[in-house]
Short mmCIF file of C-alpha atoms and ligand atoms in Angstrom, two decimals:
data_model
loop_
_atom_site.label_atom_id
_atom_site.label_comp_id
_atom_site.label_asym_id
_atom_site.label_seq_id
_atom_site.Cartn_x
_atom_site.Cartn_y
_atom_site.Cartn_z
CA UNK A 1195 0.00 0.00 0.00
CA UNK A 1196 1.37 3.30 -0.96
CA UNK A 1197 1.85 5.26 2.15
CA UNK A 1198 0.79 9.23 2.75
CA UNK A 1199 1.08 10.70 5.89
CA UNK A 1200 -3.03 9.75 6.03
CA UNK A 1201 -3.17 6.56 4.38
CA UNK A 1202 -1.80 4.96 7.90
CA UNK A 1203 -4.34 6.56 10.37
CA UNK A 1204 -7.18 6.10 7.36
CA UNK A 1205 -5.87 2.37 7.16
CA UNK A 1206 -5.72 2.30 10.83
CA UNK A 1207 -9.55 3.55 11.56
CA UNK A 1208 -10.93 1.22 8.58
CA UNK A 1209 -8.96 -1.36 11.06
CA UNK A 1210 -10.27 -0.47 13.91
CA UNK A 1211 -13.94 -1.85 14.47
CA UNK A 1212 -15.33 1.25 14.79
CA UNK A 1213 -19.31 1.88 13.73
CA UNK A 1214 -17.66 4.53 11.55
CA UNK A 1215 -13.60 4.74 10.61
CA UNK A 1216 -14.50 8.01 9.96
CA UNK A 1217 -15.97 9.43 13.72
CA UNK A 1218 -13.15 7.57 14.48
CA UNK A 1219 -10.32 9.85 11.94
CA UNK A 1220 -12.29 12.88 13.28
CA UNK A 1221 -12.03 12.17 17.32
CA UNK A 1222 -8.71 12.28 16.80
CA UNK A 1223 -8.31 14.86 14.58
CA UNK A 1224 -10.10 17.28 17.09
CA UNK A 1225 -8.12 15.97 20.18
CA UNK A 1226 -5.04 16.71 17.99
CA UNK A 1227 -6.23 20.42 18.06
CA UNK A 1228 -7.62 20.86 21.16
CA UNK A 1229 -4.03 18.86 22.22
CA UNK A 1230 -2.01 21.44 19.99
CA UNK A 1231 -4.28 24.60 20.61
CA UNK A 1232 -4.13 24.18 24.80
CA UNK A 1233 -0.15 23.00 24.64
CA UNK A 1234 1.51 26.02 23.95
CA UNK A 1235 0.20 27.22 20.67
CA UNK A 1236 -1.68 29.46 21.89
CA UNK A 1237 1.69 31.65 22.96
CA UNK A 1238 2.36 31.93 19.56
CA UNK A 1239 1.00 35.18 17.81
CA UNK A 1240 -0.18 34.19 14.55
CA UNK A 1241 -1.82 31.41 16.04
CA UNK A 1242 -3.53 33.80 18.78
CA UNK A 1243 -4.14 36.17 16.37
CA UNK A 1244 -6.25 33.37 14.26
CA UNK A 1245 -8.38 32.32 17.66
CA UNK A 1246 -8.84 36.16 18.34
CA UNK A 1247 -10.12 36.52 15.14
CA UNK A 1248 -12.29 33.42 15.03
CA UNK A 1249 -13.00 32.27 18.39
CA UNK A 1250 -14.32 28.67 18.78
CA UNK A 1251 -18.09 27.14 18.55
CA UNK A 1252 -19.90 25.71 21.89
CA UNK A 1253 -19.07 21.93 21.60
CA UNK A 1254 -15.16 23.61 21.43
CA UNK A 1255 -15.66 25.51 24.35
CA UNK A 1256 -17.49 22.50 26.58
CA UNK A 1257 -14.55 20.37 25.36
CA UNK A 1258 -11.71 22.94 25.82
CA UNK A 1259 -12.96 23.66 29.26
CA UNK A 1260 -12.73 19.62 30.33
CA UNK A 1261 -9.15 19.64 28.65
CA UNK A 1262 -8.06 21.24 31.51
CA UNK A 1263 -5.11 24.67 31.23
CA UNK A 1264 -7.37 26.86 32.97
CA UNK A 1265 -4.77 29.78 32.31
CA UNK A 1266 -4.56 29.35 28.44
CA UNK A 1267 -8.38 28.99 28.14
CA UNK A 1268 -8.23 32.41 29.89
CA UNK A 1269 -5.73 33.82 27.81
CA UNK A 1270 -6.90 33.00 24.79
CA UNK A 1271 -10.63 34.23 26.14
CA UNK A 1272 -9.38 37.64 26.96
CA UNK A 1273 -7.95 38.82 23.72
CA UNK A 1274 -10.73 37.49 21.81
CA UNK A 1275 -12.73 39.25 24.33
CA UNK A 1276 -10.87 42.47 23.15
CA UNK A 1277 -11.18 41.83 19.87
CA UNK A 1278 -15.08 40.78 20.11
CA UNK A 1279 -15.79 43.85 21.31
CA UNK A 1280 -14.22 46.03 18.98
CA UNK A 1281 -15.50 44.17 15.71
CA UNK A 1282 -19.12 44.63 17.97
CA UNK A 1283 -18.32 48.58 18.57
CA UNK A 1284 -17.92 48.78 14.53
CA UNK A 1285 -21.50 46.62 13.83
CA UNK A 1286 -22.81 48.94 16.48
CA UNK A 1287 -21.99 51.89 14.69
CA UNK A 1288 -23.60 51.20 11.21
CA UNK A 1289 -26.83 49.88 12.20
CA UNK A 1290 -30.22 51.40 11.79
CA UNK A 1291 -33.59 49.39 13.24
CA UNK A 1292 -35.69 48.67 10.12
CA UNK A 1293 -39.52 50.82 10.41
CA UNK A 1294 -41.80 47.84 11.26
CA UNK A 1295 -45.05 49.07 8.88
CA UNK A 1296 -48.69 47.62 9.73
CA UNK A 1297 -48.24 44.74 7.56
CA UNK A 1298 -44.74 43.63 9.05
CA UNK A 1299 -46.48 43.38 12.36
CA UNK A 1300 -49.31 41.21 11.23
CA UNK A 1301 -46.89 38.72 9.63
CA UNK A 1302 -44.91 38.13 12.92
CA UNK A 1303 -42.05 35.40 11.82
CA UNK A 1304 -43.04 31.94 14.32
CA UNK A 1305 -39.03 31.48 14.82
CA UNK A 1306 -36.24 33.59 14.49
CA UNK A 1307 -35.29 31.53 11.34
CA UNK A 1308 -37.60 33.08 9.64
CA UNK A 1309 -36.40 36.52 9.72
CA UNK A 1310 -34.23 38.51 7.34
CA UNK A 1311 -31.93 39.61 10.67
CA UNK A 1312 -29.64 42.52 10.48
CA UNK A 1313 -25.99 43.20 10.23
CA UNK A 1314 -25.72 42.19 14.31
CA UNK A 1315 -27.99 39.71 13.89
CA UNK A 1316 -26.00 37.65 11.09
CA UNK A 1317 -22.50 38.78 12.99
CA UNK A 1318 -24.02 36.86 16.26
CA UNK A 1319 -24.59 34.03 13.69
CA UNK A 1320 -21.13 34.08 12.12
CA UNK A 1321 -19.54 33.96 15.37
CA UNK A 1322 -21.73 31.23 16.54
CA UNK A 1323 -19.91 28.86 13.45
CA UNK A 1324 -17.14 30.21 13.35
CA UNK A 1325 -14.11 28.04 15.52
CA UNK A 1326 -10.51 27.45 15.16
CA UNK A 1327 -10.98 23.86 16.20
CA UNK A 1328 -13.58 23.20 13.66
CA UNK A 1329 -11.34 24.69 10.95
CA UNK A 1330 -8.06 23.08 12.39
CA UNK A 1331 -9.45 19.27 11.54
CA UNK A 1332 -11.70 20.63 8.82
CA UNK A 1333 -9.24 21.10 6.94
CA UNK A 1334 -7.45 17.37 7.46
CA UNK A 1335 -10.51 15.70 7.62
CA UNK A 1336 -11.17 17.02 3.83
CA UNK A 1337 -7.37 15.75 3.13
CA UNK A 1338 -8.61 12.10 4.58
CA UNK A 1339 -11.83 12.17 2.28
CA UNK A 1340 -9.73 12.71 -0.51
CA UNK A 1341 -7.52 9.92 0.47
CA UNK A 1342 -10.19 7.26 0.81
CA UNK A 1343 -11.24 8.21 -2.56
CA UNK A 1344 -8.10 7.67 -3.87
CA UNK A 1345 -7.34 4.09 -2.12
CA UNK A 1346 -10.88 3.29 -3.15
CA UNK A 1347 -9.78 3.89 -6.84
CA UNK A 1348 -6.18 2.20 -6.26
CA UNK A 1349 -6.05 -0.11 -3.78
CA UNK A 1350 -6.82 -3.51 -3.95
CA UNK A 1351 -6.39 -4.19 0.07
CA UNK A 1352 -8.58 -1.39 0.68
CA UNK A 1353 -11.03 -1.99 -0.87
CA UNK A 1354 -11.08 -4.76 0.95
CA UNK A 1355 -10.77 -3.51 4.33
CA UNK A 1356 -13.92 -1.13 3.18
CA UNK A 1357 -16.02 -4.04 2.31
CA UNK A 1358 -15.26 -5.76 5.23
CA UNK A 1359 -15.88 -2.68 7.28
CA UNK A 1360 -18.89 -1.83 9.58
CA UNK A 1361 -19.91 1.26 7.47
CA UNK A 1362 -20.68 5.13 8.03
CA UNK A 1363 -22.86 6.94 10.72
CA UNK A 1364 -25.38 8.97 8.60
CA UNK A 1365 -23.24 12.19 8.72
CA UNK A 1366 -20.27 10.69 7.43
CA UNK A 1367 -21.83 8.76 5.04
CA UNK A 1368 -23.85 11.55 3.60
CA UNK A 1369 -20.38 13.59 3.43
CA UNK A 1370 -19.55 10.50 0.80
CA UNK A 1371 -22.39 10.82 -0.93
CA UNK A 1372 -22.03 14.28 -1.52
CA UNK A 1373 -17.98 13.72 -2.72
CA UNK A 1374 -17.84 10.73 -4.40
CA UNK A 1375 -19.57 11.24 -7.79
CA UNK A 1376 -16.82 13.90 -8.49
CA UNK A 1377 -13.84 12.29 -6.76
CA UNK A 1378 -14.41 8.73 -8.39
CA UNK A 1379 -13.92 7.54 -11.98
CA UNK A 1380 -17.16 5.88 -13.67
CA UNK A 1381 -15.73 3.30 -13.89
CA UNK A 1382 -15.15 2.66 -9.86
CA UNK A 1383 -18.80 4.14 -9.22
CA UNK A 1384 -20.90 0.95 -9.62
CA UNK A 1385 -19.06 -1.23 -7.76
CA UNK A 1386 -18.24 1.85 -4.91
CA UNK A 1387 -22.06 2.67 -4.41
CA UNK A 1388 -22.94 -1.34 -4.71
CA UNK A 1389 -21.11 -1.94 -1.98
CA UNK A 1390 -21.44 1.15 0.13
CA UNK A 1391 -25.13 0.95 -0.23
CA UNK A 1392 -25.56 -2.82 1.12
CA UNK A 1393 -22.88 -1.62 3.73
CA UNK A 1394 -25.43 1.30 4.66
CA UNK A 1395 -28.29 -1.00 4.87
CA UNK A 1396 -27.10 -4.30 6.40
CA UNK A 1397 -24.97 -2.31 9.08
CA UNK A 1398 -28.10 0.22 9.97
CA UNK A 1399 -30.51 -3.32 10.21
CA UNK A 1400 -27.93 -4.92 12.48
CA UNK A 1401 -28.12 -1.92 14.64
CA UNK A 1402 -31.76 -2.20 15.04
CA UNK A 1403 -31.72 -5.40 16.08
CA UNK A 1404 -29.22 -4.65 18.08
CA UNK A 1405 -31.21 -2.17 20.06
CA UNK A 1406 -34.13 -4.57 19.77
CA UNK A 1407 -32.61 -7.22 21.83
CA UNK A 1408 -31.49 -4.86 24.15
CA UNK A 1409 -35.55 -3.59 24.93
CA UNK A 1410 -36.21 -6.94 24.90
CA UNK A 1411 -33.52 -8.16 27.28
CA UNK A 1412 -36.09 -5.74 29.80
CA UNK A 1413 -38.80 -8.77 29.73
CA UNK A 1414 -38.30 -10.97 33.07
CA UNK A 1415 -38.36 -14.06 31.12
CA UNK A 1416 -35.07 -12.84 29.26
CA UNK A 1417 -33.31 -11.71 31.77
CA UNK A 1418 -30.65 -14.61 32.24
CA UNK A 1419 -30.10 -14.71 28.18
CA UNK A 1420 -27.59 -13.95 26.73
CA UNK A 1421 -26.99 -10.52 26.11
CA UNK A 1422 -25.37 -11.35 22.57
CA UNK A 1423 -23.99 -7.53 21.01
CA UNK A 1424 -26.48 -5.61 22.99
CA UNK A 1425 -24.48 -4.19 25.79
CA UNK A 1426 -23.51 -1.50 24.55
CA UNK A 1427 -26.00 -1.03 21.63
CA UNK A 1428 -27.34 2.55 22.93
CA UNK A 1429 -24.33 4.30 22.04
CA UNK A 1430 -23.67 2.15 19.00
CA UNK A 1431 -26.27 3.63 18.05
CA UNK A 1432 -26.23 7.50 19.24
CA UNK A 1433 -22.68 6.97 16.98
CA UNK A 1434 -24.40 5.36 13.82
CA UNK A 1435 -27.84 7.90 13.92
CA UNK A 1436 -25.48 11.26 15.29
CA UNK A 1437 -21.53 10.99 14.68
CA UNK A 1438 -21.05 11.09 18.60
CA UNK A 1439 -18.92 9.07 21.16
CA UNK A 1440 -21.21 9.27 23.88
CA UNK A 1441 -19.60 7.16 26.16
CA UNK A 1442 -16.22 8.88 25.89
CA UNK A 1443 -14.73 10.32 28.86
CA UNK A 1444 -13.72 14.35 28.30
CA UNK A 1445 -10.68 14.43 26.67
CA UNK A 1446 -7.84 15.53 29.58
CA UNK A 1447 -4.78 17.40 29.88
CA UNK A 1448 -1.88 14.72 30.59
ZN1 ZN B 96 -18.94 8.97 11.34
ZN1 ZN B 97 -15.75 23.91 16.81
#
């Protein structure tokens, strides 16, 4: 097998008898940052200048905050802070309210979705998506895509490992869907979808079941059998349905 510096970990996930190789490529993708961000990077000043600028989402912050370095968290917090406020100060200054006429009033939106917004309004929004982290293993995680097309295309032994494999959660495999037809040859396509489609299916039905023996393992009369792959079928499943390790410990300082 030809080796890039992500055809290892990529061989390594598909390897790893995961519900999805790719949750699994991304976990460890985002500890890398959060790893990298929290070590000392955050000292550096183009690197601080990129988290003042961009700040990180809410899943970053929950997990940032159970990574533990309390005093780069703050640091890192307090010149984005600055920064925040100044970008805000500038919004602030070139808005005007919109006149709300008679017939704005009687077609009050039911969610805030369904407004238009304002500059302030779609800055909040920005800022709400917009996170170093994300970026940081966006970026990679696009590079690993790219490679699994590529071994797909080339690789006899992976293609094995990927027919052998347990599938995609739904996210990941709709990021497939939505890459392959471009990154694949036509001639790879039937066989690819083929098999990635009976992956889908088989691996979602086994889940199922999985969860159904696990409600039914709840009926007295069952409750010395065996409990067969069911144990742990709940977050199997959150994984499969939602791209999530719930089960996973926060990820710690060392
Ligand atoms: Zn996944
Ligand atoms: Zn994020």
């Amino acid at each position: 097998m030809k080796d890039t510096i992500y055809t290892i970990p990529l061989t390594d996930a598909f390897k790893a008898d995961d519900e999805c190789p790719f949750c699994n490529i991304k976990r460890k993708l985002e500890q890398d940052a959060i790893s990298f961000i929290l070590g000392c990077a955050y000292m550096e000043d183009d690197i601080r200048a990129n988290t003042d600028e961009v700040g990180f989402c809410h899943e970053h912050y929950k997990k940032m905050y159970d990574y533990g370095n309390r005093l780069g968290n703050a640091l890192m917090l307090h010149t984005h802070l600055i920064k925040l406020q100044k970008e805000l100060n500038e919004k602030i200054e070139g808005f005007t309210p919109t006149k709300a006429g008679m017939f704005a009033k009687l077609k009050r939106p039911k969610t805030v979705e369904d407004t238009t917004g304002n500059i302030i309004s779609h800055w909040a929004k920005e800022k709400e998506h917009s996170c170093y982290i994300c970026d940081s293993y966006n970026k990679n995680f696009t590079r690993y895509m790219g490679t699994f097309f590529y071994l797909i295309e080339s690789n006899e032994e992976f293609k094995t490992l990927f027919k052998n494999s347990k599938g995609f959660c739904v996210p990941h495999f709709g990021e497939i869907m939505a890459l392959a037809d471009t990154q694949l040859s036509d001639k790879c396509k039937e066989e690819f979808y083929t098999t990635l489609f009976d992956l889908m299916k088989q691996n979602l039905k086994r889940i199922e079941e999985d969860v159904s023996w696990f409600i039914d393992k709840y009926d007295y009369k069952n409750k010395d059998a065996d409990w067969k792959n069911s144990k742990d079928a709940i977050p199997r499943a959150m994984q499969k349905l939602g791209s999530i390790y719930v089960q996973d410990a926060p990820f710690k300082e060392k």
